[in-house]
Coordinates of C-alpha atoms and ligand atoms in Angstrom, one line a residue:
Chain P
M144 CA 32.8 26.0 1.6
N145 CA 34.2 23.8 -1.7
D146 CA 35.5 25.3 -4.3
P147 CA 32.1 27.2 -5.7
L148 CA 30.4 26.8 -9.1
T149 CA 30.2 28.6 -12.0
L150 CA 26.6 28.2 -12.8
H151 CA 25.0 30.3 -16.1
I152 CA 21.6 30.5 -15.9
R153 CA 18.7 32.5 -17.7
L154 CA 16.9 33.9 -14.4
N155 CA 13.7 35.9 -15.5
G156 CA 15.2 36.8 -19.2
E157 CA 18.4 37.7 -18.3
P158 CA 21.2 36.2 -18.5
R159 CA 23.2 36.2 -15.1
V160 CA 26.1 34.0 -13.8
F161 CA 26.1 32.7 -10.5
A162 CA 28.5 31.7 -8.7
A163 CA 27.8 28.9 -6.5
D164 CA 28.3 26.2 -3.5
P165 CA 28.4 22.3 -5.1
D166 CA 26.1 21.5 -2.8
E167 CA 24.2 24.8 -3.1
K168 CA 20.1 23.3 -3.3
L169 CA 18.3 26.6 -6.5
L170 CA 16.4 27.5 -3.5
E171 CA 19.4 28.9 -1.4
L172 CA 21.1 30.3 -4.1
L173 CA 17.5 31.9 -5.5
R174 CA 17.2 33.4 -1.6
R175 CA 21.3 34.2 -1.6
H176 CA 20.8 36.7 -4.6
G177 CA 17.4 38.3 -2.8
L178 CA 14.9 36.6 -4.3
K179 CA 13.0 36.0 -1.4
G180 CA 9.5 35.2 -3.8
A181 CA 10.9 31.7 -3.0
K182 CA 10.1 30.5 -0.1
F183 CA 11.8 27.9 2.4
G184 CA 8.7 26.1 3.5
C185 CA 8.7 22.2 3.9
R186 CA 12.1 21.9 2.2
E187 CA 11.5 18.4 1.5
G188 CA 9.3 18.5 -1.0
V189 CA 5.8 18.7 -0.1
C190 CA 4.7 21.9 0.0
G191 CA 5.1 23.4 -3.4
A192 CA 5.9 27.4 -1.6
C193 CA 9.1 26.6 -2.7
T194 CA 7.7 25.9 -6.8
V195 CA 9.7 27.6 -9.8
L196 CA 9.9 27.1 -13.5
L197 CA 12.7 25.4 -14.4
D198 CA 12.5 25.9 -19.0
G199 CA 8.9 26.7 -18.3
R200 CA 8.6 23.9 -15.5
A201 CA 7.3 23.7 -12.2
V202 CA 9.7 22.8 -10.0
Y203 CA 10.5 22.5 -6.2
A204 CA 13.6 24.5 -5.6
C205 CA 14.3 23.0 -2.5
L206 CA 14.9 19.9 -3.7
L207 CA 16.5 20.5 -7.2
P208 CA 21.0 20.9 -6.8
A209 CA 22.0 24.1 -7.8
C210 CA 24.1 22.7 -10.7
L211 CA 20.9 21.0 -12.5
A212 CA 19.7 25.0 -13.4
D213 CA 22.9 25.3 -15.1
G214 CA 22.4 26.7 -19.3
H215 CA 18.2 26.3 -18.3
E216 CA 16.1 29.1 -17.5
V217 CA 14.8 29.3 -14.3
V218 CA 11.8 32.2 -13.9
T219 CA 10.6 32.4 -10.6
I220 CA 7.5 34.6 -8.7
E221 CA 9.6 38.1 -9.6
G222 CA 10.0 37.6 -12.6
V223 CA 5.8 36.8 -13.1
G224 CA 4.0 40.4 -13.0
D225 CA 3.7 42.9 -10.7
Q226 CA 1.6 45.1 -9.3
E227 CA 1.2 47.4 -11.9
H228 CA 0.5 44.0 -14.2
P229 CA 0.1 41.3 -12.5
H230 CA -0.1 37.9 -14.2
P231 CA -4.0 37.2 -15.1
F232 CA -4.4 34.4 -11.9
Q233 CA -2.5 37.2 -9.8
Q234 CA -5.2 39.3 -10.7
A235 CA -7.8 36.5 -10.4
L236 CA -6.3 35.1 -7.1
V237 CA -7.3 38.9 -5.3
E238 CA -10.4 39.9 -6.6
A239 CA -11.6 35.8 -5.1
G240 CA -10.6 37.3 -2.2
A241 CA -8.3 33.5 -2.9
V242 CA -4.6 35.6 -0.4
Q243 CA -5.4 34.5 3.5
C244 CA -0.8 34.5 4.9
G245 CA 0.0 34.4 1.5
F246 CA 2.7 31.7 2.2
C247 CA 1.9 29.4 -0.2
I248 CA 0.5 32.0 -3.1
P249 CA 3.8 32.5 -5.2
G250 CA 3.6 28.7 -5.6
M251 CA 0.4 28.3 -6.7
V252 CA 1.0 31.4 -9.3
L253 CA 3.9 29.6 -10.5
S254 CA 2.4 26.2 -11.3
A255 CA -0.8 28.1 -12.5
K256 CA 1.6 29.7 -14.6
A257 CA 2.8 26.0 -16.4
L258 CA -0.2 24.9 -16.4
L259 CA -1.9 27.8 -18.5
D260 CA 0.9 28.4 -20.5
E261 CA 0.9 24.8 -21.8
N262 CA -3.3 24.6 -22.1
P263 CA -5.3 27.7 -21.9
Q264 CA -8.1 25.8 -21.5
P265 CA -7.7 22.6 -19.0
E266 CA -10.1 20.3 -17.8
D267 CA -10.9 20.0 -14.0
E268 CA -9.0 16.3 -14.2
E269 CA -5.8 18.4 -16.0
I270 CA -5.8 21.0 -12.7
R271 CA -5.8 18.7 -10.3
E272 CA -3.0 16.5 -11.2
K273 CA -0.3 20.3 -12.5
M274 CA -2.0 21.7 -9.1
D275 CA -1.3 18.8 -6.7
G276 CA 2.3 20.0 -5.3
N277 CA 1.3 23.1 -3.8
L278 CA -0.5 23.0 -0.9
C279 CA -1.9 25.7 1.3
R280 CA -3.1 26.2 5.6
C281 CA -5.7 28.3 5.1
T282 CA -7.8 28.6 2.7
G283 CA -9.7 25.6 2.7
Y284 CA -8.6 25.6 -1.8
E285 CA -12.4 26.8 -2.7
K286 CA -10.9 30.3 -4.0
I287 CA -7.6 29.9 -5.3
W288 CA -9.8 27.4 -7.3
T289 CA -12.2 29.4 -8.3
A290 CA -9.5 32.1 -9.1
L291 CA -8.3 29.6 -12.0
K292 CA -11.5 28.4 -13.1
A293 CA -12.3 32.3 -13.7
V294 CA -8.4 33.0 -15.5
I295 CA -10.2 29.5 -17.7
A296 CA -12.4 31.1 -18.6
A297 CA -11.8 35.0 -20.2
G298 CA -9.3 32.9 -22.1
G299 CA -6.8 31.7 -20.1
G300 CA -4.1 33.7 -18.6
G301 CA -0.5 34.8 -20.7
G302 CA 0.3 37.6 -18.4
E303 CA 3.1 40.1 -18.8
D304 CA 5.7 38.0 -17.0
A305 CA 9.8 38.5 -18.1
S306 CA 9.8 34.8 -19.4
Chain O
M232 CA 25.2 13.2 1.3
K233 CA 27.6 16.3 0.7
I234 CA 28.2 16.6 -3.3
K235 CA 32.0 18.9 -2.7
A236 CA 32.1 19.0 -6.3
V237 CA 30.6 18.9 -10.1
R238 CA 30.7 17.5 -13.5
R239 CA 28.8 17.8 -16.3
P240 CA 29.9 15.2 -18.9
E241 CA 28.1 15.5 -22.1
T242 CA 27.4 12.0 -23.7
P243 CA 26.6 8.8 -21.6
E244 CA 30.4 7.8 -22.6
Q245 CA 32.1 10.5 -21.1
A246 CA 30.2 10.4 -17.6
R247 CA 30.5 6.9 -18.0
D248 CA 34.3 7.4 -17.8
W249 CA 33.8 9.4 -15.3
A250 CA 32.0 7.7 -12.7
R251 CA 34.6 4.8 -13.1
E252 CA 37.4 7.1 -12.7
L253 CA 35.9 8.8 -9.6
G254 CA 34.7 5.5 -8.3
E255 CA 32.6 4.9 -4.7
Q256 CA 33.3 9.5 -4.7
A257 CA 31.1 9.0 -7.8
L258 CA 27.3 10.2 -8.3
Y259 CA 25.4 10.2 -11.0
V260 CA 22.4 12.9 -10.2
A261 CA 19.5 13.0 -12.9
G262 CA 16.8 15.3 -11.1
G263 CA 18.6 15.1 -8.1
T264 CA 15.3 14.4 -5.9
G265 CA 16.9 11.1 -4.4
L266 CA 19.9 13.1 -3.1
H267 CA 16.9 14.4 0.2
F268 CA 17.3 10.3 1.5
M269 CA 20.7 9.4 1.1
T270 CA 21.5 10.5 4.2
D271 CA 25.5 9.2 5.0
P272 CA 27.7 11.6 4.7
A273 CA 29.8 10.9 2.8
E274 CA 30.8 13.5 -0.3
M275 CA 30.0 13.2 -3.5
V276 CA 31.8 14.4 -6.8
A277 CA 28.2 15.4 -8.7
I278 CA 28.0 13.6 -12.2
P279 CA 24.6 16.0 -13.8
L280 CA 23.2 13.5 -16.5
D281 CA 21.0 16.2 -18.2
R282 CA 23.0 16.7 -21.4
I283 CA 23.5 13.1 -22.2
G284 CA 20.2 12.7 -24.4
L285 CA 18.0 10.2 -22.4
R286 CA 15.1 11.8 -22.5
G287 CA 12.1 10.5 -24.7
V288 CA 9.7 7.3 -25.3
E289 CA 10.2 5.9 -28.7
C290 CA 7.7 2.7 -30.0
S291 CA 9.6 0.2 -31.8
G292 CA 7.2 -2.2 -33.0
R293 CA 7.8 -4.4 -29.9
H294 CA 8.0 -2.4 -27.2
Y295 CA 8.6 1.4 -26.3
R296 CA 11.9 1.9 -25.0
I297 CA 12.0 5.3 -22.3
G298 CA 14.8 6.8 -21.9
A299 CA 16.2 6.8 -18.9
L300 CA 16.4 10.1 -18.2
T301 CA 13.5 11.1 -19.0
P302 CA 10.6 12.9 -16.8
L303 CA 7.8 10.6 -14.6
A304 CA 6.0 13.6 -16.5
D305 CA 6.1 13.0 -19.6
V306 CA 5.8 8.9 -19.0
M307 CA 2.5 9.9 -17.7
N308 CA 1.7 11.8 -21.0
Y309 CA 2.9 9.6 -23.4
R310 CA -0.1 8.2 -25.0
A311 CA -0.1 5.6 -27.6
E312 CA -1.9 2.0 -28.5
R313 CA -1.0 -0.3 -26.1
W314 CA 1.3 1.2 -23.6
A315 CA -0.5 1.1 -19.8
F316 CA 2.7 2.5 -18.0
H317 CA 1.2 5.8 -18.0
E318 CA -1.3 4.4 -15.2
T319 CA 1.9 4.5 -12.5
G320 CA 3.7 7.9 -13.8
R321 CA 0.1 9.4 -13.1
R322 CA -0.4 8.3 -8.7
T323 CA 4.0 8.4 -8.4
A324 CA 4.3 12.3 -6.3
T325 CA 3.8 15.7 -7.3
H326 CA 3.4 17.2 -10.0
Q327 CA 6.5 19.1 -9.1
I328 CA 8.8 16.0 -8.4
R329 CA 7.1 14.4 -11.3
N330 CA 8.5 17.4 -14.0
I331 CA 11.8 16.7 -12.2
S332 CA 12.6 12.8 -11.6
T333 CA 13.9 10.8 -13.5
V334 CA 13.0 7.1 -15.3
G335 CA 16.0 6.5 -15.0
G336 CA 16.8 7.9 -11.2
N337 CA 13.2 5.3 -10.5
I338 CA 14.3 2.7 -10.4
C339 CA 19.1 2.3 -10.0
R340 CA 17.8 2.9 -6.6
V341 CA 15.2 2.3 -5.4
F342 CA 13.3 3.4 -2.3
P343 CA 10.9 1.6 -0.7
W344 CA 8.2 3.7 -2.3
C345 CA 9.1 3.8 -5.2
D346 CA 5.8 2.6 -7.8
L347 CA 8.1 2.2 -11.2
P348 CA 9.8 -0.7 -10.3
V349 CA 6.6 -2.7 -9.2
A350 CA 5.1 -2.3 -12.0
L351 CA 8.0 -3.1 -14.0
L352 CA 8.2 -6.3 -12.9
A353 CA 4.6 -7.1 -13.9
L354 CA 5.7 -6.0 -17.7
E355 CA 8.5 -7.4 -18.1
A356 CA 10.8 -4.3 -18.5
T357 CA 14.4 -5.3 -19.6
M358 CA 16.8 -2.1 -18.6
V359 CA 19.3 -1.2 -20.8
L360 CA 22.5 -0.1 -19.4
L361 CA 26.1 0.4 -20.0
G362 CA 28.7 -0.8 -18.5
D363 CA 32.5 -1.8 -21.0
D364 CA 29.2 -1.7 -23.9
G365 CA 26.0 -2.0 -24.0
Y366 CA 23.5 -5.0 -22.1
A367 CA 20.8 -5.0 -21.2
V368 CA 18.8 -7.3 -17.8
P369 CA 15.7 -8.4 -18.0
A370 CA 13.3 -7.3 -14.6
D371 CA 12.9 -9.5 -12.1
D372 CA 17.3 -9.8 -12.7
Y373 CA 17.8 -6.4 -12.7
F374 CA 15.1 -6.0 -9.9
A375 CA 16.8 -9.2 -7.5
S376 CA 18.3 -6.3 -5.1
Q377 CA 19.6 -3.4 -4.9
P378 CA 20.5 -2.0 -8.2
A379 CA 22.2 0.7 -7.3
R380 CA 24.6 -1.9 -5.7
R381 CA 25.4 -3.0 -9.4
L382 CA 25.8 -0.1 -10.7
A383 CA 28.4 1.1 -8.6
N384 CA 30.7 -0.3 -11.2
G385 CA 29.9 3.4 -12.7
D386 CA 27.3 1.8 -14.8
L387 CA 25.2 3.6 -16.7
L388 CA 21.3 3.3 -17.4
L389 CA 20.5 4.1 -20.7
A390 CA 17.0 3.2 -21.0
V391 CA 13.7 0.6 -20.1
D392 CA 12.0 -1.7 -23.6
V393 CA 9.0 -2.3 -21.8
P394 CA 6.9 -4.5 -24.5
V395 CA 3.5 -3.6 -26.5
L396 CA 0.8 -5.5 -24.6
E397 CA -0.2 -7.8 -26.9
A398 CA -4.5 -7.2 -27.8
H399 CA -5.1 -10.1 -25.7
M400 CA -2.5 -8.7 -22.5
G401 CA -3.6 -6.0 -19.5
F402 CA -2.1 -4.9 -17.2
G403 CA -3.5 -2.5 -13.4
Y404 CA -1.4 -1.0 -11.0
R405 CA -2.7 0.0 -7.9
K406 CA -1.2 2.0 -5.6
E407 CA -2.5 2.6 -1.6
V408 CA -1.2 6.3 -0.4
I409 CA -2.7 8.0 3.3
C410 CA -2.7 11.3 1.5
H411 CA -2.9 12.4 -2.5
S412 CA 1.0 13.1 -2.9
G413 CA 1.7 11.1 0.2
F414 CA 3.9 7.6 0.4
S415 CA 3.1 4.6 -1.8
L416 CA 2.5 2.3 1.0
M417 CA 1.1 -0.6 -0.9
T418 CA 1.9 -1.5 -4.4
V419 CA 0.8 -4.1 -6.4
A420 CA 0.4 -4.5 -10.9
A421 CA -0.6 -7.0 -12.4
R422 CA -0.1 -8.5 -15.8
L423 CA -2.4 -10.7 -17.4
R424 CA -2.3 -12.7 -20.9
L425 CA -6.0 -14.1 -21.6
E426 CA -6.9 -16.5 -23.9
G427 CA -10.5 -16.5 -24.7
D428 CA -12.2 -16.8 -21.3
R429 CA -9.6 -17.9 -19.2
I430 CA -5.9 -16.4 -17.9
R431 CA -2.9 -18.3 -20.1
D432 CA -0.5 -16.1 -17.8
A433 CA -0.4 -13.9 -14.7
R434 CA 2.6 -11.5 -14.2
V435 CA 1.9 -9.9 -10.4
A436 CA 4.4 -8.0 -8.2
A437 CA 4.3 -5.8 -5.1
G438 CA 5.9 -3.4 -3.5
A439 CA 6.1 -0.6 -0.8
A440 CA 5.1 -2.6 2.7
L441 CA 7.4 -5.5 1.5
P442 CA 11.4 -5.1 2.1
F443 CA 12.0 -4.7 -1.7
P444 CA 10.1 -5.0 -5.0
A445 CA 9.6 -8.6 -5.7
R446 CA 6.9 -10.5 -7.9
L447 CA 4.1 -12.7 -6.4
K448 CA 5.0 -16.0 -7.4
Q449 CA 1.7 -18.1 -5.6
V450 CA -0.6 -15.6 -7.0
E451 CA 0.2 -16.2 -10.8
A452 CA 0.1 -20.0 -10.0
L453 CA -3.0 -19.5 -8.9
L454 CA -4.3 -17.9 -11.7
A455 CA -2.3 -19.2 -15.1
D456 CA -5.6 -21.6 -16.6
Q457 CA -7.8 -19.9 -14.1
P458 CA -10.9 -18.6 -15.9
A459 CA -10.7 -14.6 -15.8
T460 CA -13.7 -15.0 -13.1
P461 CA -14.1 -12.8 -10.2
D462 CA -14.0 -16.2 -7.5
T463 CA -10.9 -16.8 -9.7
F464 CA -9.3 -13.3 -8.2
A465 CA -10.9 -13.1 -4.9
R466 CA -8.8 -17.3 -5.0
A467 CA -5.8 -16.2 -6.1
A468 CA -5.5 -12.4 -3.4
T469 CA -6.7 -14.2 -0.7
E470 CA -4.6 -17.8 -0.8
G471 CA -1.6 -15.9 -2.6
V472 CA -0.8 -13.1 -0.2
R473 CA -1.0 -15.6 2.5
E474 CA 2.6 -17.2 3.2
V475 CA 4.0 -13.3 2.0
A476 CA 6.1 -11.2 4.9
W477 CA 4.0 -8.0 4.4
K478 CA 6.1 -5.1 6.8
G479 CA 3.8 -2.3 7.1
R480 CA 5.1 1.4 6.7
E481 CA 4.5 4.6 8.7
D482 CA 1.1 4.0 10.2
W483 CA 0.2 0.5 9.1
S484 CA 0.6 -2.9 11.0
D485 CA 2.2 -5.8 8.9
A486 CA -1.4 -7.1 9.7
Y487 CA -3.2 -4.3 8.4
A488 CA 0.0 -4.8 5.3
A489 CA -0.8 -8.3 4.0
H490 CA -5.2 -7.7 4.5
A491 CA -4.5 -4.1 2.4
A492 CA -2.1 -6.9 -0.3
A493 CA -5.1 -9.3 -1.0
I494 CA -7.2 -6.1 -2.3
A495 CA -4.7 -4.0 -3.5
V496 CA -3.9 -7.8 -5.4
R497 CA -7.7 -7.6 -6.2
D498 CA -7.9 -4.4 -8.0
A499 CA -5.0 -4.5 -9.3
L500 CA -6.7 -7.5 -11.3
D501 CA -10.3 -5.4 -12.0
R502 CA -8.0 -3.3 -13.2
A503 CA -6.2 -5.4 -15.9
L504 CA -8.6 -7.4 -17.7
T505 CA -10.8 -4.5 -17.7
F506 CA -7.9 -2.9 -19.9
A507 CA -7.5 -6.5 -22.1
R508 CA -11.4 -6.0 -22.6
R509 CA -11.6 -3.4 -23.6
R510 CA -12.4 -3.0 -27.7
D511 CA -11.3 0.7 -28.2
W512 CA -8.4 0.6 -29.4
Ligands
LIG145 C1 8.2 14.0 -1.2 C2 8.7 12.5 -1.6 C3 8.2 11.9 -2.7 C4 7.5 10.4 -3.5 N1 7.0 10.3 -3.7 C5 7.2 8.7 -4.4 C6 6.8 8.5 -4.6 O1 5.5 7.8 -4.0 N2 6.2 7.2 -5.4 C7 7.8 7.2 -6.3 O2 8.2 6.2 -7.5 N3 9.1 7.9 -6.5 C8 8.4 8.6 -5.2 N4 9.2 9.9 -4.8 C9 10.2 9.8 -5.6 C10 11.0 8.7 -5.8 O3 11.1 9.5 -3.7 C11 12.7 9.8 -6.1 O4 13.8 10.4 -5.5 C12 13.4 9.6 -7.7 O5 12.8 8.7 -7.8 C13 14.8 9.6 -8.3 O6 14.4 10.3 -9.6 P1 15.9 11.8 -9.9 O7 15.3 11.1 -11.3 O8 15.0 13.2 -9.3 O9 17.7 10.7 -9.7 P2 18.2 11.3 -8.5 O10 17.9 11.5 -7.3 O11 19.6 12.2 -9.6 O12 19.4 10.2 -9.0 C14 18.5 9.1 -7.8 C15 20.1 7.2 -7.1 O13 20.2 7.0 -9.1 C16 20.4 7.1 -9.2 N5 21.1 7.3 -10.9 C17 20.1 7.9 -11.3 N6 20.1 8.1 -12.8 C18 20.6 7.3 -12.3 C19 21.1 7.1 -14.7 N7 20.2 7.1 -15.6 N8 22.1 5.5 -14.6 C20 22.3 5.1 -13.7 N9 22.3 5.4 -12.5 C21 21.4 6.7 -11.9 C22 22.1 8.3 -8.9 O14 23.2 8.5 -8.9 C23 21.4 8.7 -7.3 O15 21.7 7.2 -6.6 C24 9.3 11.0 -4.1 C25 10.1 12.3 -4.0 C26 10.5 12.8 -2.8 C27 10.8 13.9 -2.7
LIG146 S1 10.1 23.8 0.5 FE1 9.6 23.1 -1.7 S2 8.1 21.3 -1.3 FE2 8.2 22.6 0.7
LIG147 S1 -3.1 31.7 1.9 FE1 -2.0 31.1 4.0 S2 -0.9 28.7 2.8 FE2 -1.6 29.6 1.6

């Protein structure tokens, strides 16, 4: 290991200090610290299972050098709702029966949160554009789409979270 | 490649000075998404650029200046009169990549599938760089070879100037992929300048199915001073791409790439013509 870097990251609303290998990706750092909601999927910027928010924007943590998170705000799925207080999209996914294996869902939720935080009433074209980096191998997307449209119809999210 | 240390500059000048001091070990990191494709085993010192500014799009009247650190998503979301460049950003990779990949990262180390070089060649853009001082390089010169070699001395891309399209000009971009977020297999960009119903001149460039992005000079010659009609476009698209050495990528044969090139050129020209004739701005 090279000399570790010291990274100051506001993680899920809390200021945190991490020691990181200079070559480390943000996904590795997060999972090493027990935040396992972001998944190792393809590890090459295709599937979206590793999606987190960097300063409110959805990014692939598997590609992002951890050093680029220094001084920035990161939100993972652990910072977006919980069993008692789910994000409206999490609730809608449950109600629509839109989760099968669940592997893609943390990434889907974070992309949807970024979308709804920026525009609670997006048109279909904007939804497609901003959800195009999350693949689901189980559901065929239909119920995920239904869930997202239900949240939008109900006013567009803005659920409880730590960010 | 492996990052063995990180030095984080606060200004473009500091970044350049450190890159020069570190020599071959220096690696500017913008969005960092390109590192995934840089597989040589060299150990580098990363110089992250996220604190040096250079982000956003501004119009100076004659051109749009796009900061080198502007994420592709911001290029795609930007709207203004006679701005056509967002058409290119829209078709690049996925939202998560567009959110973090920068304009500079896309054109400082050109991978075969990179979209922006093709569009910038057609739009006659100018790259603004920092060497000893600031200097400017026109797209034809900048993309004549791999820019990473030109920049190996630590020069830093500051911005890209894209000329504002005049009223009688149009721009069209066409990209072929296997699936929505797939790598480009064929990209064509076209800029037309009309004079009444005739084409005064055209700039047409292609990438992905070529070893390196390049202008299609034969297509341009077949368009210049011709009527802007489907026949002209069809002839330019078929005859103009014939002598080009197309290279199929992924599962495409070279012959199929040549076939796809003719279609993509024609589509890009159609779009450019529609754009040029729009009267809603
Ligand atoms: C799965 C996937 C699919 C993709 N598909 C496409 C696609 O279809 N079309 C497309 O166009 N792109 C695509 N990309 C993006 C493209 O491959 C590059 O990853 C991206 O353009 C790099 O941008 P970046 O800001 O992350 O640059 P970085 O990775 O940070 O840098 C790339 C190179 O540019 C240098 N550099 C960066 N900024 C500067 C500067 N200001 N001055 C000097 N040198 C600089 C760096 O040193 C490095 O050598 C895809 C990426 C992935 C991961
Ligand atoms: S694991 Fe990051 S995109 Fe697949
Ligand atoms: S629910 Fe299994 S991948 Fe989406």
